[in-house]
Amino acid sequence: MMRRVIYTSKSRIIDAPSRVDEIVALSSARNRDTGITGMLWFDGANFAQALEGDPNEVGKTMDRIRNDPRHEDIDVVFDRLVASRLFGDWSMRRPDDDVPSTDSTGFLIGFAVNQRTKSAQRLYEIVAASDG
């Protein structure tokens, strides 16, 4: 079993959205080393991210994110053990990378619509706005 966490947060780097590429590059290298996969959506003001992998490693990653000054108002929308990966071998991607993201974006949109919570609505808005 592995752990999947989906969260949203407000970005504190609105004035420098190109820094998101730096986040993805660093996260991709770190995640590759720890076996974490996932995707990061960014709508210009907010992040939505899905992480999956070893429960302890995902926990450590979430601890780093909670202490990262580039995020605020972190809201965990989903945190459960799952049987299989949704993000294959993507150590970290954005939906506008040259990889097919339709399945994972569709999953998150469907998940958010079915949850009917304020947190899930925010997730939906971020993913829908940033999926290029």
Short mmCIF file of C-alpha atoms in Angstrom, two decimals:
data_model
loop_
_atom_site.label_atom_id
_atom_site.label_comp_id
_atom_site.label_asym_id
_atom_site.label_seq_id
_atom_site.Cartn_x
_atom_site.Cartn_y
_atom_site.Cartn_z
CA MET A 1 0.00 0.00 0.00
CA MET A 2 1.02 3.55 -0.60
CA ARG A 3 -0.20 6.91 0.59
CA ARG A 4 -1.81 9.53 -1.63
CA VAL A 5 -2.16 13.11 -0.42
CA ILE A 6 -3.94 15.84 -2.35
CA TYR A 7 -3.74 19.37 -0.99
CA THR A 8 -4.25 22.97 -1.98
CA SER A 9 -2.34 26.02 -0.79
CA LYS A 10 -2.04 29.70 -1.51
CA SER A 11 1.15 30.70 -3.23
CA ARG A 12 3.41 33.27 -1.64
CA ILE A 13 5.38 33.64 -4.90
CA ILE A 14 2.69 35.36 -6.97
CA ASP A 15 5.18 38.00 -8.08
CA ALA A 16 7.51 35.32 -9.50
CA PRO A 17 5.49 32.49 -11.07
CA SER A 18 8.59 31.31 -12.98
CA ARG A 19 9.81 30.00 -9.62
CA VAL A 20 7.23 27.23 -9.98
CA ASP A 21 9.56 25.65 -12.56
CA GLU A 22 12.30 25.67 -9.91
CA ILE A 23 9.95 23.95 -7.45
CA VAL A 24 9.12 21.26 -9.99
CA ALA A 25 12.78 20.66 -10.88
CA LEU A 26 13.89 20.35 -7.25
CA SER A 27 10.86 18.27 -6.27
CA SER A 28 11.32 15.98 -9.24
CA ALA A 29 14.90 15.15 -8.23
CA ARG A 30 14.04 14.69 -4.55
CA ASN A 31 10.92 12.64 -5.33
CA ARG A 32 12.80 10.38 -7.74
CA ASP A 33 15.20 9.52 -4.93
CA THR A 34 12.38 8.69 -2.50
CA GLY A 35 9.96 6.96 -4.91
CA ILE A 36 7.29 9.66 -4.76
CA THR A 37 5.22 10.48 -7.82
CA GLY A 38 2.73 13.26 -8.42
CA MET A 39 1.62 16.36 -10.19
CA LEU A 40 1.51 20.07 -9.37
CA TRP A 41 -1.13 22.46 -10.67
CA PHE A 42 -0.66 26.23 -10.38
CA ASP A 43 -3.27 28.79 -11.37
CA GLY A 44 -1.08 31.84 -10.80
CA ALA A 45 -2.11 32.31 -7.18
CA ASN A 46 -2.73 28.82 -5.76
CA PHE A 47 -1.22 25.36 -5.83
CA ALA A 48 -2.95 22.01 -6.00
CA GLN A 49 -0.70 19.02 -5.66
CA ALA A 50 -1.07 15.26 -5.54
CA LEU A 51 1.68 13.12 -4.03
CA GLU A 52 1.84 9.34 -3.77
CA GLY A 53 4.36 6.82 -2.55
CA ASP A 54 5.72 5.25 0.61
CA PRO A 55 3.59 6.53 3.53
CA ASN A 56 6.63 7.70 5.53
CA GLU A 57 8.22 9.47 2.55
CA VAL A 58 4.96 11.22 1.66
CA GLY A 59 4.68 12.31 5.31
CA LYS A 60 8.20 13.76 5.23
CA THR A 61 7.40 15.57 1.98
CA MET A 62 4.24 17.05 3.48
CA ASP A 63 6.26 18.20 6.51
CA ARG A 64 8.67 20.02 4.15
CA ILE A 65 5.75 21.62 2.30
CA ARG A 66 4.14 22.77 5.56
CA ASN A 67 7.42 24.48 6.48
CA ASP A 68 8.02 25.93 3.00
CA PRO A 69 7.64 29.74 3.03
CA ARG A 70 6.31 29.64 -0.57
CA HIS A 71 3.04 28.07 0.68
CA GLU A 72 0.36 29.26 3.07
CA ASP A 73 -3.13 28.09 4.01
CA ILE A 74 -2.37 24.44 3.23
CA ASP A 75 -5.59 22.42 3.07
CA VAL A 76 -5.30 18.63 2.81
CA VAL A 77 -8.28 17.49 0.74
CA PHE A 78 -7.40 13.78 0.57
CA ASP A 79 -5.02 11.65 2.64
CA ARG A 80 -5.47 7.90 2.32
CA LEU A 81 -3.71 4.65 1.63
CA VAL A 82 -4.21 3.47 -1.96
CA ALA A 83 -3.33 0.30 -3.82
CA SER A 84 -1.97 1.74 -7.08
CA ARG A 85 -0.33 4.82 -8.51
CA LEU A 86 -2.25 7.39 -10.50
CA PHE A 87 0.86 9.21 -11.68
CA GLY A 88 2.94 6.31 -13.00
CA ASP A 89 6.62 7.15 -12.86
CA TRP A 90 6.27 10.96 -12.92
CA SER A 91 8.45 12.12 -10.06
CA MET A 92 6.75 15.51 -10.44
CA ARG A 93 5.03 17.13 -13.41
CA ARG A 94 2.89 20.10 -14.26
CA PRO A 95 -0.13 19.67 -16.54
CA ASP A 96 1.48 21.85 -19.21
CA ASP A 97 4.58 19.62 -19.41
CA ASP A 98 4.88 17.53 -22.54
CA VAL A 99 3.21 14.52 -20.94
CA PRO A 100 -0.39 13.38 -21.15
CA SER A 101 -2.13 14.70 -18.04
CA THR A 102 -5.74 14.14 -19.06
CA ASP A 103 -6.26 11.07 -16.87
CA SER A 104 -4.83 12.59 -13.69
CA THR A 105 -6.50 15.95 -14.27
CA GLY A 106 -9.79 14.19 -15.02
CA PHE A 107 -9.42 12.13 -11.84
CA LEU A 108 -8.91 15.22 -9.68
CA ILE A 109 -11.75 17.13 -11.30
CA GLY A 110 -14.09 14.15 -10.87
CA PHE A 111 -12.93 13.67 -7.29
CA ALA A 112 -13.46 17.34 -6.46
CA VAL A 113 -16.92 17.48 -8.02
CA ASN A 114 -18.05 14.39 -6.12
CA GLN A 115 -16.78 15.60 -2.72
CA ARG A 116 -19.05 18.66 -2.55
CA THR A 117 -16.96 20.40 0.09
CA LYS A 118 -15.45 23.88 0.12
CA SER A 119 -11.96 22.35 0.00
CA ALA A 120 -12.86 20.17 -2.98
CA GLN A 121 -14.40 23.18 -4.76
CA ARG A 122 -11.13 25.08 -4.32
CA LEU A 123 -9.24 22.04 -5.68
CA TYR A 124 -11.54 21.95 -8.70
CA GLU A 125 -11.07 25.65 -9.42
CA ILE A 126 -7.25 25.46 -9.24
CA VAL A 127 -6.96 22.33 -11.39
CA ALA A 128 -9.48 23.54 -13.98
CA ALA A 129 -7.82 26.98 -14.24
CA SER A 130 -4.28 25.66 -14.56
CA ASP A 131 -4.77 22.68 -16.88
CA GLY A 132 -3.36 24.01 -20.11
#
